[in-house]
Amino acid sequence: GENVEQHPSTLSVQEGDSAVIKCTYSDSASNYFPWYKQELGKRPQLIIDIRSNVGEKKDQRIAVTLNKTAKHFSLHITETQPEDSAVYFCAASTSGTYKYIFGTGTRLKVLA
Amino acid sequence: DGGITQSPKYLFRKEGQNVTLSCEQNLNHDAMYWYRQDPGQGLRLIYYSQIVNDFQKGDIAEGYSVSREKKESFPLTVTSAQKNPTAFYLCASSPYTGTSLYGYTFGSGTRLTVV
């Protein structure tokens, strides 16, 4: 069945360093890839998304890259700050299906 | 102030009892979803609805039921048939565009505990 694998499950970085989280999807028809940030006990919030017609998208310190051939996409956070500490989820979806397949999440810890 | 509201924030269920989780949105979104989140795990889809009076089972629908009588509301009932209901439940909504997809807006969640 459809699947999204996310790695790593936990990631610790020093403040100011970069963090990279990777996801691989199985459905070649997937064409929308959002990333969510969930702070402890709070709701997931959309931080960036990318559609299959582009290879990269940036928003300040956050960027997402997409490799359709390899069926993987990655979240890049530069100049990490303590407030970036949270669980990050990737997801993949396909037009017409109305549902996402979520990855299992990455717990990012930014050490001051 | 537009958004999606879940209530209650905390809910305790006794064995054999049905409980209903509320989800209301004023974003004029067509699609609504219920996810279950267990510690250290991702989000698993319980039910979703694309339009009023229509809903579809997700990956873990057994022991749950929903209704979509109004566009704004998508309540979830956890029945006594759900043997392990303790979890964090998230409701979400998204606009329907017909040909494209947009990100979900999530509610703040309901933490359900069996006592």
PDB file of C-alpha atoms in Angstrom:
ATOM      1  CA  GLY A   1       0.000   0.000   0.000  1.00  0.00           C
ATOM      2  CA  GLU A   2       0.945   3.654  -0.008  1.00  0.00           C
ATOM      3  CA  ASN A   3       3.719   4.490   2.394  1.00  0.00           C
ATOM      4  CA  VAL A   4       5.901   7.389   3.500  1.00  0.00           C
ATOM      5  CA  GLU A   5       9.149   6.645   5.303  1.00  0.00           C
ATOM      6  CA  GLN A   6      10.757   9.402   7.348  1.00  0.00           C
ATOM      7  CA  HIS A   7      14.304   9.562   8.723  1.00  0.00           C
ATOM      8  CA  PRO A   8      15.775  10.095  11.193  1.00  0.00           C
ATOM      9  CA  SER A   9      13.316   9.517  14.028  1.00  0.00           C
ATOM     10  CA  THR A  10      15.336  11.793  16.319  1.00  0.00           C
ATOM     11  CA  LEU A  11      17.854  14.489  15.484  1.00  0.00           C
ATOM     12  CA  SER A  12      19.965  16.644  17.785  1.00  0.00           C
ATOM     13  CA  VAL A  13      21.887  19.624  16.454  1.00  0.00           C
ATOM     14  CA  GLN A  14      23.776  22.509  17.981  1.00  0.00           C
ATOM     15  CA  GLU A  15      22.175  25.918  17.792  1.00  0.00           C
ATOM     16  CA  GLY A  16      23.192  27.586  14.551  1.00  0.00           C
ATOM     17  CA  ASP A  17      23.818  24.342  12.701  1.00  0.00           C
ATOM     18  CA  SER A  18      21.630  22.978   9.907  1.00  0.00           C
ATOM     19  CA  ALA A  19      19.129  20.136  10.178  1.00  0.00           C
ATOM     20  CA  VAL A  20      17.938  17.867   7.378  1.00  0.00           C
ATOM     21  CA  ILE A  21      14.984  15.481   7.524  1.00  0.00           C
ATOM     22  CA  LYS A  22      14.304  13.084   4.667  1.00  0.00           C
ATOM     23  CA  CYS A  23      11.154  11.351   3.448  1.00  0.00           C
ATOM     24  CA  THR A  24      10.581   8.736   0.783  1.00  0.00           C
ATOM     25  CA  TYR A  25       7.187   8.012  -0.730  1.00  0.00           C
ATOM     26  CA  SER A  26       5.924   4.974  -2.590  1.00  0.00           C
ATOM     27  CA  ASP A  27       3.079   6.293  -4.776  1.00  0.00           C
ATOM     28  CA  SER A  28       4.536   7.750  -7.959  1.00  0.00           C
ATOM     29  CA  ALA A  29       1.264   9.652  -8.506  1.00  0.00           C
ATOM     30  CA  SER A  30       1.825  11.738  -5.359  1.00  0.00           C
ATOM     31  CA  ASN A  31       2.019  15.401  -6.272  1.00  0.00           C
ATOM     32  CA  TYR A  32       1.736  17.413  -3.057  1.00  0.00           C
ATOM     33  CA  PHE A  33       4.172  17.281  -0.137  1.00  0.00           C
ATOM     34  CA  PRO A  34       3.529  19.330   3.011  1.00  0.00           C
ATOM     35  CA  TRP A  35       5.644  19.551   6.146  1.00  0.00           C
ATOM     36  CA  TYR A  36       4.182  20.074   9.597  1.00  0.00           C
ATOM     37  CA  LYS A  37       5.734  21.182  12.858  1.00  0.00           C
ATOM     38  CA  GLN A  38       4.194  19.999  16.117  1.00  0.00           C
ATOM     39  CA  GLU A  39       5.342  21.444  19.403  1.00  0.00           C
ATOM     40  CA  LEU A  40       4.733  19.435  22.544  1.00  0.00           C
ATOM     41  CA  GLY A  41       1.013  19.098  23.291  1.00  0.00           C
ATOM     42  CA  LYS A  42       0.022  21.404  20.441  1.00  0.00           C
ATOM     43  CA  ARG A  43      -1.530  21.063  17.030  1.00  0.00           C
ATOM     44  CA  PRO A  44       0.564  20.347  13.942  1.00  0.00           C
ATOM     45  CA  GLN A  45       1.101  23.474  11.865  1.00  0.00           C
ATOM     46  CA  LEU A  46       1.947  23.672   8.196  1.00  0.00           C
ATOM     47  CA  ILE A  47       5.387  25.216   7.767  1.00  0.00           C
ATOM     48  CA  ILE A  48       6.102  24.660   4.091  1.00  0.00           C
ATOM     49  CA  ASP A  49       4.817  22.626   1.181  1.00  0.00           C
ATOM     50  CA  ILE A  50       5.894  21.759  -2.334  1.00  0.00           C
ATOM     51  CA  ARG A  51       4.102  20.558  -5.429  1.00  0.00           C
ATOM     52  CA  SER A  52       5.482  18.137  -7.953  1.00  0.00           C
ATOM     53  CA  ASN A  53       5.992  20.762 -10.644  1.00  0.00           C
ATOM     54  CA  VAL A  54       8.886  22.379  -8.733  1.00  0.00           C
ATOM     55  CA  GLY A  55      12.120  20.978  -7.351  1.00  0.00           C
ATOM     56  CA  GLU A  56      12.782  23.379  -4.487  1.00  0.00           C
ATOM     57  CA  LYS A  57      11.018  25.941  -2.363  1.00  0.00           C
ATOM     58  CA  LYS A  58      12.411  28.287   0.282  1.00  0.00           C
ATOM     59  CA  ASP A  59      10.892  30.336   3.065  1.00  0.00           C
ATOM     60  CA  GLN A  60      13.481  32.192   5.122  1.00  0.00           C
ATOM     61  CA  ARG A  61      15.435  29.536   7.062  1.00  0.00           C
ATOM     62  CA  ILE A  62      13.336  26.632   5.801  1.00  0.00           C
ATOM     63  CA  ALA A  63      13.590  24.904   2.440  1.00  0.00           C
ATOM     64  CA  VAL A  64      12.160  21.772   0.898  1.00  0.00           C
ATOM     65  CA  THR A  65      13.608  19.854  -2.026  1.00  0.00           C
ATOM     66  CA  LEU A  66      11.849  17.258  -4.147  1.00  0.00           C
ATOM     67  CA  ASN A  67      13.353  14.516  -6.308  1.00  0.00           C
ATOM     68  CA  LYS A  68      10.478  12.944  -8.244  1.00  0.00           C
ATOM     69  CA  THR A  69      12.655  10.367  -9.945  1.00  0.00           C
ATOM     70  CA  ALA A  70      13.914   8.991  -6.649  1.00  0.00           C
ATOM     71  CA  LYS A  71      10.576   9.666  -4.943  1.00  0.00           C
ATOM     72  CA  HIS A  72      12.025  11.503  -2.003  1.00  0.00           C
ATOM     73  CA  PHE A  73      11.806  14.967  -0.517  1.00  0.00           C
ATOM     74  CA  SER A  74      13.684  16.683   2.270  1.00  0.00           C
ATOM     75  CA  LEU A  75      13.241  19.491   4.782  1.00  0.00           C
ATOM     76  CA  HIS A  76      16.247  21.734   5.396  1.00  0.00           C
ATOM     77  CA  ILE A  77      16.423  24.111   8.363  1.00  0.00           C
ATOM     78  CA  THR A  78      19.402  26.456   8.462  1.00  0.00           C
ATOM     79  CA  GLU A  79      20.732  28.476  11.413  1.00  0.00           C
ATOM     80  CA  THR A  80      18.670  26.409  13.837  1.00  0.00           C
ATOM     81  CA  GLN A  81      17.314  28.042  16.987  1.00  0.00           C
ATOM     82  CA  PRO A  82      15.979  26.508  20.233  1.00  0.00           C
ATOM     83  CA  GLU A  83      12.424  27.340  19.150  1.00  0.00           C
ATOM     84  CA  ASP A  84      12.870  25.015  16.182  1.00  0.00           C
ATOM     85  CA  SER A  85      12.764  22.098  18.652  1.00  0.00           C
ATOM     86  CA  ALA A  86       9.626  20.100  17.857  1.00  0.00           C
ATOM     87  CA  VAL A  87       8.379  17.028  16.018  1.00  0.00           C
ATOM     88  CA  TYR A  88       8.317  17.418  12.258  1.00  0.00           C
ATOM     89  CA  PHE A  89       6.042  15.356  10.017  1.00  0.00           C
ATOM     90  CA  CYS A  90       6.230  14.970   6.281  1.00  0.00           C
ATOM     91  CA  ALA A  91       3.264  13.887   4.185  1.00  0.00           C
ATOM     92  CA  ALA A  92       2.442  12.958   0.629  1.00  0.00           C
ATOM     93  CA  SER A  93      -0.839  13.261  -1.188  1.00  0.00           C
ATOM     94  CA  THR A  94      -2.348  12.897  -4.624  1.00  0.00           C
ATOM     95  CA  SER A  95      -4.957  15.055  -6.319  1.00  0.00           C
ATOM     96  CA  GLY A  96      -8.392  13.536  -5.963  1.00  0.00           C
ATOM     97  CA  THR A  97      -7.601  11.334  -2.969  1.00  0.00           C
ATOM     98  CA  TYR A  98      -8.256  13.976  -0.302  1.00  0.00           C
ATOM     99  CA  LYS A  99      -6.024  12.314   2.225  1.00  0.00           C
ATOM    100  CA  TYR A 100      -2.411  12.456   3.205  1.00  0.00           C
ATOM    101  CA  ILE A 101      -0.031   9.666   4.034  1.00  0.00           C
ATOM    102  CA  PHE A 102       2.065  10.915   6.934  1.00  0.00           C
ATOM    103  CA  GLY A 103       5.578   9.948   7.893  1.00  0.00           C
ATOM    104  CA  THR A 104       6.209   8.773  11.447  1.00  0.00           C
ATOM    105  CA  GLY A 105       7.791  12.048  12.533  1.00  0.00           C
ATOM    106  CA  THR A 106      11.231  13.355  13.481  1.00  0.00           C
ATOM    107  CA  ARG A 107      11.896  14.770  16.924  1.00  0.00           C
ATOM    108  CA  LEU A 108      14.342  17.648  16.461  1.00  0.00           C
ATOM    109  CA  LYS A 109      16.259  18.968  19.445  1.00  0.00           C
ATOM    110  CA  VAL A 110      18.256  22.135  19.060  1.00  0.00           C
ATOM    111  CA  LEU A 111      20.871  22.356  21.783  1.00  0.00           C
ATOM    112  CA  ALA A 112      21.784  25.815  23.059  1.00  0.00           C
TER     113      ALA A 112
ATOM    114  CA  ASP B   1     -11.265  34.793  13.836  1.00  0.00           C
ATOM    115  CA  GLY B   2     -11.272  31.808  11.454  1.00  0.00           C
ATOM    116  CA  GLY B   3     -10.192  28.425  12.670  1.00  0.00           C
ATOM    117  CA  ILE B   4     -11.014  24.904  13.703  1.00  0.00           C
ATOM    118  CA  THR B   5     -12.136  24.145  17.237  1.00  0.00           C
ATOM    119  CA  GLN B   6     -12.049  20.817  19.011  1.00  0.00           C
ATOM    120  CA  SER B   7     -13.715  20.072  22.320  1.00  0.00           C
ATOM    121  CA  PRO B   8     -13.235  18.949  24.950  1.00  0.00           C
ATOM    122  CA  LYS B   9      -9.478  19.262  25.366  1.00  0.00           C
ATOM    123  CA  TYR B  10      -9.409  16.299  27.768  1.00  0.00           C
ATOM    124  CA  LEU B  11     -11.915  13.462  27.921  1.00  0.00           C
ATOM    125  CA  PHE B  12     -12.141  10.421  30.148  1.00  0.00           C
ATOM    126  CA  ARG B  13     -14.063   7.327  29.092  1.00  0.00           C
ATOM    127  CA  LYS B  14     -15.203   4.449  31.185  1.00  0.00           C
ATOM    128  CA  GLU B  15     -15.143   0.918  29.870  1.00  0.00           C
ATOM    129  CA  GLY B  16     -18.123   0.187  27.616  1.00  0.00           C
ATOM    130  CA  GLN B  17     -19.022   3.835  27.177  1.00  0.00           C
ATOM    131  CA  ASN B  18     -19.438   5.750  23.931  1.00  0.00           C
ATOM    132  CA  VAL B  19     -18.017   9.258  23.800  1.00  0.00           C
ATOM    133  CA  THR B  20     -18.249  11.968  21.154  1.00  0.00           C
ATOM    134  CA  LEU B  21     -15.497  14.396  20.214  1.00  0.00           C
ATOM    135  CA  SER B  22     -16.554  17.688  18.695  1.00  0.00           C
ATOM    136  CA  CYS B  23     -14.920  19.406  15.718  1.00  0.00           C
ATOM    137  CA  GLU B  24     -16.183  22.702  14.294  1.00  0.00           C
ATOM    138  CA  GLN B  25     -14.618  24.901  11.604  1.00  0.00           C
ATOM    139  CA  ASN B  26     -15.514  28.347  10.255  1.00  0.00           C
ATOM    140  CA  LEU B  27     -13.007  28.304   7.404  1.00  0.00           C
ATOM    141  CA  ASN B  28     -15.611  27.316   4.820  1.00  0.00           C
ATOM    142  CA  HIS B  29     -13.528  24.216   4.063  1.00  0.00           C
ATOM    143  CA  ASP B  30     -15.202  21.364   2.264  1.00  0.00           C
ATOM    144  CA  ALA B  31     -13.015  18.515   3.475  1.00  0.00           C
ATOM    145  CA  MET B  32     -12.638  17.419   7.094  1.00  0.00           C
ATOM    146  CA  TYR B  33     -10.580  14.642   8.678  1.00  0.00           C
ATOM    147  CA  TRP B  34     -10.038  12.769  11.915  1.00  0.00           C
ATOM    148  CA  TYR B  35      -6.598  11.469  12.848  1.00  0.00           C
ATOM    149  CA  ARG B  36      -5.374   9.500  15.803  1.00  0.00           C
ATOM    150  CA  GLN B  37      -1.914  10.112  17.235  1.00  0.00           C
ATOM    151  CA  ASP B  38      -0.233   7.667  19.612  1.00  0.00           C
ATOM    152  CA  PRO B  39       2.996   8.474  21.480  1.00  0.00           C
ATOM    153  CA  GLY B  40       6.015   8.284  19.226  1.00  0.00           C
ATOM    154  CA  GLN B  41       3.927   7.482  16.192  1.00  0.00           C
ATOM    155  CA  GLY B  42       2.680   9.328  13.179  1.00  0.00           C
ATOM    156  CA  LEU B  43      -0.873  10.347  12.401  1.00  0.00           C
ATOM    157  CA  ARG B  44      -3.275   7.638  11.340  1.00  0.00           C
ATOM    158  CA  LEU B  45      -6.454   8.457   9.436  1.00  0.00           C
ATOM    159  CA  ILE B  46      -9.731   7.381  11.035  1.00  0.00           C
ATOM    160  CA  TYR B  47     -12.384   8.954   8.795  1.00  0.00           C
ATOM    161  CA  TYR B  48     -12.619  11.762   6.277  1.00  0.00           C
ATOM    162  CA  SER B  49     -15.376  13.689   4.577  1.00  0.00           C
ATOM    163  CA  GLN B  50     -15.191  15.593   1.312  1.00  0.00           C
ATOM    164  CA  ILE B  51     -18.681  17.056   1.332  1.00  0.00           C
ATOM    165  CA  VAL B  52     -21.752  17.241   3.533  1.00  0.00           C
ATOM    166  CA  ASN B  53     -23.594  13.956   4.064  1.00  0.00           C
ATOM    167  CA  ASP B  54     -20.671  11.924   2.759  1.00  0.00           C
ATOM    168  CA  PHE B  55     -17.708  10.363   4.547  1.00  0.00           C
ATOM    169  CA  GLN B  56     -15.168   7.618   3.952  1.00  0.00           C
ATOM    170  CA  LYS B  57     -13.340   5.188   6.206  1.00  0.00           C
ATOM    171  CA  GLY B  58      -9.671   5.751   6.734  1.00  0.00           C
ATOM    172  CA  ASP B  59      -7.047   3.231   7.737  1.00  0.00           C
ATOM    173  CA  ILE B  60      -8.262   2.594  11.296  1.00  0.00           C
ATOM    174  CA  ALA B  61     -12.034   3.173  11.237  1.00  0.00           C
ATOM    175  CA  GLU B  62     -13.035   0.149  13.328  1.00  0.00           C
ATOM    176  CA  GLY B  63     -14.671   1.188  16.580  1.00  0.00           C
ATOM    177  CA  TYR B  64     -15.323   4.748  15.413  1.00  0.00           C
ATOM    178  CA  SER B  65     -18.229   6.504  13.726  1.00  0.00           C
ATOM    179  CA  VAL B  66     -18.754   9.983  12.266  1.00  0.00           C
ATOM    180  CA  SER B  67     -21.453  12.188  10.780  1.00  0.00           C
ATOM    181  CA  ARG B  68     -21.326  15.217   8.480  1.00  0.00           C
ATOM    182  CA  GLU B  69     -24.729  16.852   8.635  1.00  0.00           C
ATOM    183  CA  LYS B  70     -23.321  20.373   8.351  1.00  0.00           C
ATOM    184  CA  LYS B  71     -20.325  21.705   6.471  1.00  0.00           C
ATOM    185  CA  GLU B  72     -18.942  23.228   9.657  1.00  0.00           C
ATOM    186  CA  SER B  73     -19.172  20.145  11.870  1.00  0.00           C
ATOM    187  CA  PHE B  74     -17.594  16.667  11.834  1.00  0.00           C
ATOM    188  CA  PRO B  75     -18.075  14.924  15.197  1.00  0.00           C
ATOM    189  CA  LEU B  76     -16.310  11.660  15.983  1.00  0.00           C
ATOM    190  CA  THR B  77     -17.852   9.002  18.232  1.00  0.00           C
ATOM    191  CA  VAL B  78     -15.542   6.534  19.909  1.00  0.00           C
ATOM    192  CA  THR B  79     -17.659   3.464  20.555  1.00  0.00           C
ATOM    193  CA  SER B  80     -17.229   0.672  23.076  1.00  0.00           C
ATOM    194  CA  ALA B  81     -16.034  -1.498  20.172  1.00  0.00           C
ATOM    195  CA  GLN B  82     -12.766   0.489  20.091  1.00  0.00           C
ATOM    196  CA  LYS B  83     -10.665  -1.566  22.506  1.00  0.00           C
ATOM    197  CA  ASN B  84      -7.703   0.765  22.829  1.00  0.00           C
ATOM    198  CA  PRO B  85      -9.033   4.310  22.504  1.00  0.00           C
ATOM    199  CA  THR B  86      -6.502   6.119  24.688  1.00  0.00           C
ATOM    200  CA  ALA B  87      -4.799   8.551  22.287  1.00  0.00           C
ATOM    201  CA  PHE B  88      -4.584  12.132  21.082  1.00  0.00           C
ATOM    202  CA  TYR B  89      -7.257  12.858  18.462  1.00  0.00           C
ATOM    203  CA  LEU B  90      -6.764  15.545  15.868  1.00  0.00           C
ATOM    204  CA  CYS B  91      -9.397  17.002  13.583  1.00  0.00           C
ATOM    205  CA  ALA B  92      -8.351  18.806  10.413  1.00  0.00           C
ATOM    206  CA  SER B  93      -9.907  20.576   7.457  1.00  0.00           C
ATOM    207  CA  SER B  94      -8.798  21.634   4.014  1.00  0.00           C
ATOM    208  CA  PRO B  95     -10.343  23.494   1.083  1.00  0.00           C
ATOM    209  CA  TYR B  96     -11.608  21.557  -1.864  1.00  0.00           C
ATOM    210  CA  THR B  97     -10.219  22.813  -5.130  1.00  0.00           C
ATOM    211  CA  GLY B  98     -11.115  19.900  -7.350  1.00  0.00           C
ATOM    212  CA  THR B  99      -7.736  19.550  -8.960  1.00  0.00           C
ATOM    213  CA  SER B 100      -5.175  20.555  -6.389  1.00  0.00           C
ATOM    214  CA  LEU B 101      -4.404  20.066  -2.767  1.00  0.00           C
ATOM    215  CA  TYR B 102      -3.673  22.431   0.064  1.00  0.00           C
ATOM    216  CA  GLY B 103      -2.376  21.988   3.551  1.00  0.00           C
ATOM    217  CA  TYR B 104      -4.543  20.969   6.422  1.00  0.00           C
ATOM    218  CA  THR B 105      -5.568  23.258   9.232  1.00  0.00           C
ATOM    219  CA  PHE B 106      -5.552  21.231  12.434  1.00  0.00           C
ATOM    220  CA  GLY B 107      -7.577  21.659  15.586  1.00  0.00           C
ATOM    221  CA  SER B 108      -5.842  21.737  18.955  1.00  0.00           C
ATOM    222  CA  GLY B 109      -6.732  18.126  19.693  1.00  0.00           C
ATOM    223  CA  THR B 110      -8.609  16.063  22.270  1.00  0.00           C
ATOM    224  CA  ARG B 111      -6.718  13.789  24.620  1.00  0.00           C
ATOM    225  CA  LEU B 112      -8.891  10.768  25.382  1.00  0.00           C
ATOM    226  CA  THR B 113      -8.085   8.486  28.297  1.00  0.00           C
ATOM    227  CA  VAL B 114      -9.827   5.293  29.345  1.00  0.00           C
ATOM    228  CA  VAL B 115     -10.328   5.052  33.101  1.00  0.00           C
TER     229      VAL B 115
END
